Structures are given as C-alpha cells and as structure tokens.
Amino acid sequence: MKALVLERTKVLALREFPLEETVGPHDVRVRIRTVGVCGSDVHYYQHGAIGPFVVREPMILGHEAAGVVVEVGAAVRHLKVGDRVCMEPGIPDANSRATQLGMYNLDPAVRFWATPPVHGCLRPTVVHPAAFTFLLPDNVSFAEGAMVEPLAVGMHAANKARLRPGDVAVVLGAGPIGMVTALAALAGGCAKVLITDVQAPKLELASRLGPIEPINVREQDLASAVSRATGGWGADVVFDAVGHPSSLAQALAVAAPGACVVLIGMPGAPVPLDVVAAQVKEIRLETIFRYAHVFPRALALMGSRKIDVRPLITDTYAFADSLAAFDYATAMRPTSVKVQIELPPDLA
Ligand SMILES: [Zn+2]
C-alpha cells in the first residue's frame, strides 16, 4: 500500500510500503479519508525522537484519523460496512493492570499510532480494534472526525479539572491543544475562558469560538485581566497548554484559592515548581497523559454542535501533497491551527 513514511530524521517519502493486516474477530478494517498533522508527527519528522521514543526504522506517520469501515470481524456488533468512523489511536493490552483499573491510557504496553515502533495511519487502510473505533454522527464530517483525537486531550483535561458550572478558566497557550481545551472547558460548564498567546491571529481566531477573552501576553498583563474577570479572586481552573517554567509559575499566580491547575503541555526538561505558592492557595495539581474514555463524549458534543472544531481546520492538503503538508506544518503561519491531509476514496 502507498503510505507516508518517515525514512529517518528530516526525510519523508510517499511510497509503496509492505503491510499485510488481517481482520481479527473483534477488528474492523477502515479506509482512511482524513488525517490531521499533529505536533508530534512534525517533531518526529524534524528530530527523529520524542523523549524515550526514537525512530530507528522507517515509520508511517499520522494518528488523527477518520474514515469508512470496509470490513468487520465476525464478533463485531456495533459497526457495519459503510459506517463513517474515527479511531482512538492508542491500543492498550486488555489484560493489563492499568486497563483493568480503567486507566488504559497509562498502560506501559499501549501501542499508539506513529509512536515508534508502531506505524501510523497515513495510508489507505488500517485494521483496528472495533472497541476503539467510533461512529461519527451524520452531521460530523471526516475532517471533524479527525479532530476528535486532539479534542480528546482537552476533554480529558476538563474531566481532570472537575469543572463546575460557572467556573472561570484560564488556558495558557492558543495552539491546537489550547484551543480545543478552551472548547472543552466551555462545553464542561465554564462561564468564560481567558486564553493567552503571543500570536495575535491565533488569539483573534480563539475569540470567535465562544465566550473566550484573548490575552496577548506580549502587550497585556494576564494577572490583571484575570483579576478583572473574577472580582480579584482568581481563576477557578488554569490549564497549562504550554509546559514551560514560566507558564507553570503563571498558572499558580493567576489561580484562585482552592483552584485546580491542569498540566497539559510537556516541558522538554524538568521545570522548577514553587511549592509554597501552590500550598498557600491549596492548589490541586492535576496532570494528563493523552486521554481515556472521552471519544464518544467528544463526538456527542460535536454532533449537538456544543463544540464546533471547524474553524480550527485551517489548511487542507491532498495525500499526494503530503510532503508539502509536513513542510508547511513545520513552519506554520500564525493564522494556521490544524493542517489536515485528505486521502482519495480509491487509494491502493
Ligand atoms: Zn495528535
């Protein structure tokens, strides 16, 4: 089959790749139609590794996908040929202790698309467990379906925050994950979200997504904006979608007494934490790693239009132009949020 292959650092090829996959009784075969380009795909392309995960052999990229079921295993009951679906890209060991405890995203043996040595989904078809394959509502497009994976990160963060109706939240960072976290926070009951960045076009886009106040931290003081929005009390929840020593300090500074700070962005190195600053407000610190149990809820919110991710899909490339898509995603314009690749319905 023809696939987008990361041959080694900085070398991509759209080429024939030998992959034979059989459909087991609990699997489906899905024809891939839309794949989102993620920061992690770009990072592997540019650097060949993320932390302990090193690309040692050619690997197919892509993990944000939607498509059409073309074959179902004998034991599959909830899906049929022709169904439009999206897939959760991490497959845990069903018998692991983490999975038994409901934390399947933390299973050390999880096999996640486009995390070496596991191949991703920028190819004509994939075979996937039906249990990790979800029906798209009729009014949700393949492009939106491919946005469920990044949205799931924001949904998981919102769950961890234990939002209450009327909360005021701050989201640090208006990249794709910051944006979907703001959407998840509003859908989870926040009255208002303040979002920060240094790129004006991203903030302008964010401000059109709902009751979201953009704060350009190059020109504006976040602490005084939060103070104005909360009567001087502070934010009920702060989502750090940056993952930098300065953003962590900022999160603690603008959090209200008793607030929750959710760490989403992954720092490239250990960062210092002002423990006393957290203690004097009894801050509840939460962390997330990917997500669990949120795909059906994300799709329900898209189907009811409580969450609309369409404004975030800013750039679409044809599969034949995948190399150009990755080069664009490596040096994106500030007006761009999500780059997607569309695969033709008859790709072999
Ligand atoms: Zn992703």
Tab-separated table of C-alpha atoms and ligand atoms in Angstrom:
chain	number	residue	atom	x	y	z
A	1	MET	CA	0.000	0.000	0.000
A	2	LYS	CA	1.049	3.596	-0.571
A	3	ALA	CA	1.989	5.379	2.676
A	4	LEU	CA	3.654	8.490	4.053
A	5	VAL	CA	6.869	7.122	5.532
A	6	LEU	CA	9.366	8.828	7.808
A	7	GLU	CA	12.543	7.178	6.492
A	8	ARG	CA	14.785	8.919	9.034
A	9	THR	CA	15.099	12.373	10.600
A	10	LYS	CA	14.080	15.063	8.063
A	11	VAL	CA	13.460	12.526	5.272
A	12	LEU	CA	9.865	11.743	4.290
A	13	ALA	CA	8.713	9.643	1.337
A	14	LEU	CA	5.342	8.905	-0.184
A	15	ARG	CA	5.962	5.367	-1.313
A	16	GLU	CA	4.843	1.778	-1.529
A	17	PHE	CA	5.093	0.149	1.916
A	18	PRO	CA	4.570	-3.563	2.524
A	19	LEU	CA	1.924	-4.076	5.221
A	20	GLU	CA	-0.267	-7.163	5.442
A	21	GLU	CA	-3.034	-6.898	8.001
A	22	THR	CA	-5.720	-9.446	8.755
A	23	VAL	CA	-9.054	-8.576	10.367
A	24	GLY	CA	-9.497	-10.500	13.629
A	25	PRO	CA	-12.950	-11.289	15.073
A	26	HIS	CA	-13.011	-8.060	17.129
A	27	ASP	CA	-11.398	-5.806	14.481
A	28	VAL	CA	-12.556	-3.592	11.658
A	29	ARG	CA	-10.755	-2.532	8.503
A	30	VAL	CA	-11.122	1.197	7.911
A	31	ARG	CA	-10.430	3.100	4.706
A	32	ILE	CA	-8.717	6.288	5.861
A	33	ARG	CA	-10.161	9.556	4.469
A	34	THR	CA	-8.770	12.405	6.615
A	35	VAL	CA	-5.679	12.586	8.824
A	36	GLY	CA	-4.654	15.559	10.966
A	37	VAL	CA	-0.987	16.518	11.212
A	38	CYS	CA	-0.010	16.694	14.880
A	39	GLY	CA	2.885	18.439	16.590
A	40	SER	CA	4.256	15.008	17.489
A	41	ASP	CA	4.326	13.919	13.811
A	42	VAL	CA	6.240	17.098	12.955
A	43	HIS	CA	8.574	16.566	15.903
A	44	TYR	CA	9.464	13.024	14.764
A	45	TYR	CA	9.997	14.381	11.233
A	46	GLN	CA	12.348	17.112	12.427
A	47	HIS	CA	14.119	15.391	15.348
A	48	GLY	CA	13.554	11.644	14.961
A	49	ALA	CA	12.617	11.195	18.609
A	50	ILE	CA	10.369	12.346	21.442
A	51	GLY	CA	11.862	11.563	24.852
A	52	PRO	CA	12.496	7.812	25.037
A	53	PHE	CA	10.700	7.109	21.701
A	54	VAL	CA	13.293	7.010	18.930
A	55	VAL	CA	12.586	6.331	15.239
A	56	ARG	CA	15.060	3.546	14.361
A	57	GLU	CA	13.353	2.160	11.272
A	58	PRO	CA	11.091	3.687	8.596
A	59	MET	CA	7.739	4.503	10.229
A	60	ILE	CA	4.382	5.585	8.784
A	61	LEU	CA	3.247	8.882	10.369
A	62	GLY	CA	-0.200	10.085	11.455
A	63	HIS	CA	-2.532	9.315	14.368
A	64	GLU	CA	-5.560	11.656	13.985
A	65	ALA	CA	-7.852	9.830	11.583
A	66	ALA	CA	-11.372	9.347	10.303
A	67	GLY	CA	-12.620	7.050	7.556
A	68	VAL	CA	-15.103	4.400	6.429
A	69	VAL	CA	-15.493	0.815	7.656
A	70	VAL	CA	-14.842	-1.577	4.752
A	71	GLU	CA	-14.663	-4.913	6.603
A	72	VAL	CA	-15.844	-6.114	10.020
A	73	GLY	CA	-14.691	-9.038	12.149
A	74	ALA	CA	-17.105	-11.868	12.927
A	75	ALA	CA	-17.707	-10.775	16.536
A	76	VAL	CA	-18.208	-7.051	15.851
A	77	ARG	CA	-21.771	-5.940	16.616
A	78	HIS	CA	-21.766	-2.123	16.827
A	79	LEU	CA	-20.251	-1.330	13.412
A	80	LYS	CA	-21.028	-2.332	9.829
A	81	VAL	CA	-19.512	-1.836	6.388
A	82	GLY	CA	-20.090	1.743	5.205
A	83	ASP	CA	-20.103	3.314	8.668
A	84	ARG	CA	-18.197	6.600	8.949
A	85	VAL	CA	-15.878	6.420	11.957
A	86	CYS	CA	-12.918	7.852	13.786
A	87	MET	CA	-10.357	5.852	15.705
A	88	GLU	CA	-8.695	6.162	19.084
A	89	PRO	CA	-5.022	5.655	18.166
A	90	GLY	CA	-3.758	4.042	21.392
A	91	ILE	CA	-4.445	0.341	21.839
A	92	PRO	CA	-3.746	-0.949	25.358
A	93	ASP	CA	-3.258	-4.532	26.459
A	94	ALA	CA	-6.774	-5.574	27.520
A	95	ASN	CA	-5.329	-7.729	30.322
A	96	SER	CA	-3.015	-5.152	31.820
A	97	ARG	CA	-3.466	-3.871	35.345
A	98	ALA	CA	-3.852	-0.273	34.072
A	99	THR	CA	-6.650	-1.330	31.716
A	100	GLN	CA	-8.402	-3.301	34.446
A	101	LEU	CA	-8.278	-0.204	36.648
A	102	GLY	CA	-9.820	1.961	33.903
A	103	MET	CA	-6.591	3.869	33.200
A	104	TYR	CA	-5.875	2.226	29.864
A	105	ASN	CA	-4.015	5.311	28.615
A	106	LEU	CA	-1.370	4.613	31.274
A	107	ASP	CA	-0.763	1.014	30.223
A	108	PRO	CA	3.022	0.846	29.664
A	109	ALA	CA	2.378	-1.634	26.823
A	110	VAL	CA	-0.036	0.664	24.931
A	111	ARG	CA	0.570	0.629	21.167
A	112	PHE	CA	-0.002	4.144	19.842
A	113	TRP	CA	-0.072	5.041	16.124
A	114	ALA	CA	3.086	6.772	14.890
A	115	THR	CA	4.942	6.301	18.161
A	116	PRO	CA	7.956	4.115	17.328
A	117	PRO	CA	7.929	1.273	16.547
A	118	VAL	CA	4.164	1.404	15.769
A	119	HIS	CA	3.080	2.561	12.294
A	120	GLY	CA	0.615	5.425	11.941
A	121	CYS	CA	-2.414	5.891	9.710
A	122	LEU	CA	-1.254	7.964	6.701
A	123	ARG	CA	-2.048	5.043	4.392
A	124	PRO	CA	-5.073	3.711	2.503
A	125	THR	CA	-6.414	1.360	5.190
A	126	VAL	CA	-5.835	0.297	8.783
A	127	VAL	CA	-7.021	-2.683	10.795
A	128	HIS	CA	-8.158	-1.503	14.226
A	129	PRO	CA	-9.978	-2.922	17.272
A	130	ALA	CA	-13.694	-2.197	16.911
A	131	ALA	CA	-13.751	-1.201	20.598
A	132	PHE	CA	-11.515	1.766	19.750
A	133	THR	CA	-13.482	2.736	16.617
A	134	PHE	CA	-16.377	5.193	16.969
A	135	LEU	CA	-19.324	6.026	14.722
A	136	LEU	CA	-19.454	9.645	13.528
A	137	PRO	CA	-22.797	11.440	13.887
A	138	ASP	CA	-24.325	12.107	10.430
A	139	ASN	CA	-23.607	15.840	10.652
A	140	VAL	CA	-19.918	15.348	11.562
A	141	SER	CA	-17.521	15.320	8.593
A	142	PHE	CA	-14.365	13.227	8.182
A	143	ALA	CA	-12.353	16.411	8.799
A	144	GLU	CA	-14.164	16.969	12.100
A	145	GLY	CA	-13.844	13.277	12.930
A	146	ALA	CA	-10.073	13.594	12.565
A	147	MET	CA	-10.214	16.430	15.141
A	148	VAL	CA	-11.637	14.160	17.849
A	149	GLU	CA	-8.144	12.938	18.776
A	150	PRO	CA	-6.726	16.371	19.689
A	151	LEU	CA	-10.090	17.385	21.203
A	152	ALA	CA	-9.873	14.294	23.413
A	153	VAL	CA	-6.827	15.819	25.123
A	154	GLY	CA	-8.835	18.911	26.046
A	155	MET	CA	-11.786	16.769	27.150
A	156	HIS	CA	-9.544	14.689	29.404
A	157	ALA	CA	-8.073	17.862	30.899
A	158	ALA	CA	-11.586	19.215	31.532
A	159	ASN	CA	-12.518	15.944	33.251
A	160	LYS	CA	-9.429	16.082	35.434
A	161	ALA	CA	-10.269	19.675	36.431
A	162	ARG	CA	-13.700	18.531	37.723
A	163	LEU	CA	-15.289	21.683	36.320
A	164	ARG	CA	-18.397	23.164	37.904
A	165	PRO	CA	-20.988	25.279	36.076
A	166	GLY	CA	-19.956	28.906	36.137
A	167	ASP	CA	-16.225	28.357	36.577
A	168	VAL	CA	-13.848	30.892	35.059
A	169	ALA	CA	-10.910	29.152	33.406
A	170	VAL	CA	-7.589	30.296	32.029
A	171	VAL	CA	-5.939	28.415	29.164
A	172	LEU	CA	-2.249	29.179	28.717
A	173	GLY	CA	-1.294	28.790	25.044
A	174	ALA	CA	-3.538	29.104	21.963
A	175	GLY	CA	-2.038	26.295	19.877
A	176	PRO	CA	-4.314	23.470	18.694
A	177	ILE	CA	-4.422	21.848	22.144
A	178	GLY	CA	-5.032	25.154	23.926
A	179	MET	CA	-7.897	25.889	21.537
A	180	VAL	CA	-9.620	22.517	21.984
A	181	THR	CA	-9.105	22.749	25.744
A	182	ALA	CA	-10.940	26.097	25.743
A	183	LEU	CA	-13.796	24.478	23.788
A	184	ALA	CA	-13.921	21.516	26.173
A	185	ALA	CA	-13.880	23.863	29.190
A	186	LEU	CA	-16.844	25.851	27.851
A	187	ALA	CA	-18.758	22.661	26.985
A	188	GLY	CA	-17.965	21.427	30.515
A	189	GLY	CA	-19.721	24.409	32.074
A	190	CYS	CA	-17.226	27.251	32.251
A	191	ALA	CA	-18.876	30.664	32.046
A	192	LYS	CA	-15.823	32.162	30.445
A	193	VAL	CA	-12.299	31.281	29.338
A	194	LEU	CA	-9.328	33.607	29.129
A	195	ILE	CA	-6.726	32.329	26.667
A	196	THR	CA	-3.145	33.545	26.258
A	197	ASP	CA	-0.650	33.563	23.435
A	198	VAL	CA	1.864	35.843	21.744
A	199	GLN	CA	0.466	35.409	18.217
A	200	ALA	CA	-2.339	37.882	17.507
A	201	PRO	CA	-4.024	35.882	14.672
A	202	LYS	CA	-4.385	32.805	16.906
A	203	LEU	CA	-5.943	34.903	19.663
A	204	GLU	CA	-8.290	36.549	17.183
A	205	LEU	CA	-9.441	33.118	15.996
A	206	ALA	CA	-9.872	31.910	19.587
A	207	SER	CA	-12.037	34.906	20.464
A	208	ARG	CA	-14.537	33.865	17.764
A	209	LEU	CA	-15.055	30.370	19.246
A	210	GLY	CA	-17.255	31.390	22.202
A	211	PRO	CA	-17.046	33.446	25.401
A	212	ILE	CA	-13.256	33.475	25.185
A	213	GLU	CA	-11.209	36.539	26.096
A	214	PRO	CA	-7.890	36.668	24.241
A	215	ILE	CA	-4.881	37.933	26.193
A	216	ASN	CA	-1.776	38.765	24.207
A	217	VAL	CA	0.844	38.392	26.925
A	218	ARG	CA	3.290	40.474	24.879
A	219	GLU	CA	1.078	43.507	25.385
A	220	GLN	CA	-1.331	42.682	28.200
A	221	ASP	CA	-0.932	41.618	31.815
A	222	LEU	CA	-2.692	38.295	32.405
A	223	ALA	CA	-2.913	38.739	36.188
A	224	SER	CA	-4.873	41.967	35.922
A	225	ALA	CA	-7.171	40.515	33.229
A	226	VAL	CA	-7.945	37.518	35.464
A	227	SER	CA	-8.459	39.827	38.409
A	228	ARG	CA	-10.956	41.918	36.385
A	229	ALA	CA	-12.824	38.807	35.227
A	230	THR	CA	-13.101	37.293	38.713
A	231	GLY	CA	-13.582	40.255	41.054
A	232	GLY	CA	-9.995	39.917	42.215
A	233	TRP	CA	-10.425	36.291	43.299
A	234	GLY	CA	-8.508	34.381	40.597
A	235	ALA	CA	-9.339	31.643	38.107
A	236	ASP	CA	-11.168	28.517	39.269
A	237	VAL	CA	-9.176	26.394	36.833
A	238	VAL	CA	-5.940	27.002	34.931
A	239	PHE	CA	-4.984	24.747	32.024
A	240	ASP	CA	-1.289	24.964	31.126
A	241	ALA	CA	-1.108	24.004	27.447
A	242	VAL	CA	2.411	25.463	27.138
A	243	GLY	CA	4.586	23.406	29.505
A	244	HIS	CA	7.350	25.881	30.271
A	245	PRO	CA	8.813	27.062	33.622
A	246	SER	CA	7.262	30.499	33.084
A	247	SER	CA	3.803	29.130	32.250
A	248	LEU	CA	3.785	26.946	35.360
A	249	ALA	CA	4.637	29.975	37.538
A	250	GLN	CA	1.970	31.996	35.757
A	251	ALA	CA	-0.625	29.263	36.289
A	252	LEU	CA	-0.011	29.280	40.050
A	253	ALA	CA	-0.069	33.089	40.123
A	254	VAL	CA	-3.491	33.519	38.488
A	255	ALA	CA	-5.190	30.532	40.172
A	256	ALA	CA	-7.775	31.291	42.863
A	257	PRO	CA	-7.519	29.830	46.372
A	258	GLY	CA	-8.647	26.201	46.096
A	259	ALA	CA	-8.277	26.246	42.313
A	260	CYS	CA	-7.139	23.397	40.086
A	261	VAL	CA	-4.130	23.656	37.763
A	262	VAL	CA	-4.016	21.043	34.984
A	263	LEU	CA	-0.620	20.405	33.376
A	264	ILE	CA	-1.134	19.565	29.694
A	265	GLY	CA	1.940	20.830	27.822
A	266	MET	CA	5.020	18.662	28.221
A	267	PRO	CA	8.196	20.537	29.191
A	268	GLY	CA	11.306	19.446	27.336
A	269	ALA	CA	13.233	19.208	30.627
A	270	PRO	CA	12.422	19.180	34.355
A	271	VAL	CA	10.926	22.507	35.483
A	272	PRO	CA	11.076	24.140	38.942
A	273	LEU	CA	7.813	24.262	40.914
A	274	ASP	CA	7.181	26.925	43.601
A	275	VAL	CA	5.611	24.533	46.094
A	276	VAL	CA	4.807	27.235	48.642
A	277	ALA	CA	2.987	29.325	46.024
A	278	ALA	CA	0.795	26.272	45.425
A	279	GLN	CA	0.437	25.423	49.122
A	280	VAL	CA	-0.759	28.815	50.321
A	281	LYS	CA	-3.734	28.504	47.940
A	282	GLU	CA	-4.152	24.739	48.415
A	283	ILE	CA	-3.896	24.385	44.639
A	284	ARG	CA	-4.935	20.997	43.312
A	285	LEU	CA	-2.387	19.973	40.664
A	286	GLU	CA	-3.526	17.534	38.005
A	287	THR	CA	-1.590	16.022	35.123
A	288	ILE	CA	-2.750	14.287	31.972
A	289	PHE	CA	-1.214	11.780	29.588
A	290	ARG	CA	-3.233	11.580	26.348
A	291	TYR	CA	-6.828	10.608	27.356
A	292	ALA	CA	-9.218	7.812	28.209
A	293	HIS	CA	-12.981	7.247	27.818
A	294	VAL	CA	-13.669	10.523	26.018
A	295	PHE	CA	-14.083	9.788	22.279
A	296	PRO	CA	-17.851	9.061	22.441
A	297	ARG	CA	-18.430	12.195	24.529
A	298	ALA	CA	-16.367	14.357	22.176
A	299	LEU	CA	-18.423	13.047	19.237
A	300	ALA	CA	-21.679	13.692	21.105
A	301	LEU	CA	-20.623	17.300	21.699
A	302	MET	CA	-19.681	17.722	18.025
A	303	GLY	CA	-22.955	16.165	16.901
A	304	SER	CA	-25.013	18.554	19.047
A	305	ARG	CA	-22.764	21.479	17.986
A	306	LYS	CA	-21.988	22.293	21.599
A	307	ILE	CA	-18.441	22.014	20.255
A	308	ASP	CA	-17.583	23.190	16.737
A	309	VAL	CA	-13.988	22.472	15.708
A	310	ARG	CA	-14.443	23.522	12.076
A	311	PRO	CA	-12.834	26.992	12.492
A	312	LEU	CA	-9.657	25.247	13.723
A	313	ILE	CA	-9.151	23.298	10.472
A	314	THR	CA	-7.215	25.966	8.606
A	315	ASP	CA	-5.189	24.107	5.953
A	316	THR	CA	-6.080	21.019	3.905
A	317	TYR	CA	-3.702	19.132	1.586
A	318	ALA	CA	-4.230	16.213	-0.777
A	319	PHE	CA	-2.451	12.957	0.140
A	320	ALA	CA	-0.247	13.350	-2.966
A	321	ASP	CA	0.991	16.637	-1.446
A	322	SER	CA	1.764	15.137	1.983
A	323	LEU	CA	5.415	16.223	1.891
A	324	ALA	CA	4.350	19.818	1.275
A	325	ALA	CA	1.818	19.498	4.110
A	326	PHE	CA	4.556	18.431	6.529
A	327	ASP	CA	6.912	21.166	5.400
A	328	TYR	CA	4.093	23.679	5.880
A	329	ALA	CA	3.270	22.270	9.327
A	330	THR	CA	6.941	22.566	10.295
A	331	ALA	CA	6.874	26.340	9.721
A	332	MET	CA	3.211	27.289	10.007
A	333	ARG	CA	1.839	30.750	9.528
A	334	PRO	CA	0.414	32.219	12.763
A	335	THR	CA	-3.037	32.143	11.126
A	336	SER	CA	-2.889	28.329	10.886
A	337	VAL	CA	-4.062	25.975	13.616
A	338	LYS	CA	-4.631	22.496	12.185
A	339	VAL	CA	-3.235	21.057	8.956
A	340	GLN	CA	-5.082	18.029	7.580
A	341	ILE	CA	-4.421	15.591	4.750
A	342	GLU	CA	-7.276	14.148	2.664
A	343	LEU	CA	-6.909	10.666	1.176
A	344	PRO	CA	-8.753	9.693	-2.017
A	345	PRO	CA	-11.518	7.093	-1.621
A	346	ASP	CA	-9.805	4.647	-4.020
A	347	LEU	CA	-6.171	4.813	-2.860
A	348	ALA	CA	-4.418	1.447	-3.101
B	1	ZN	ZN	-2.307	14.461	17.950
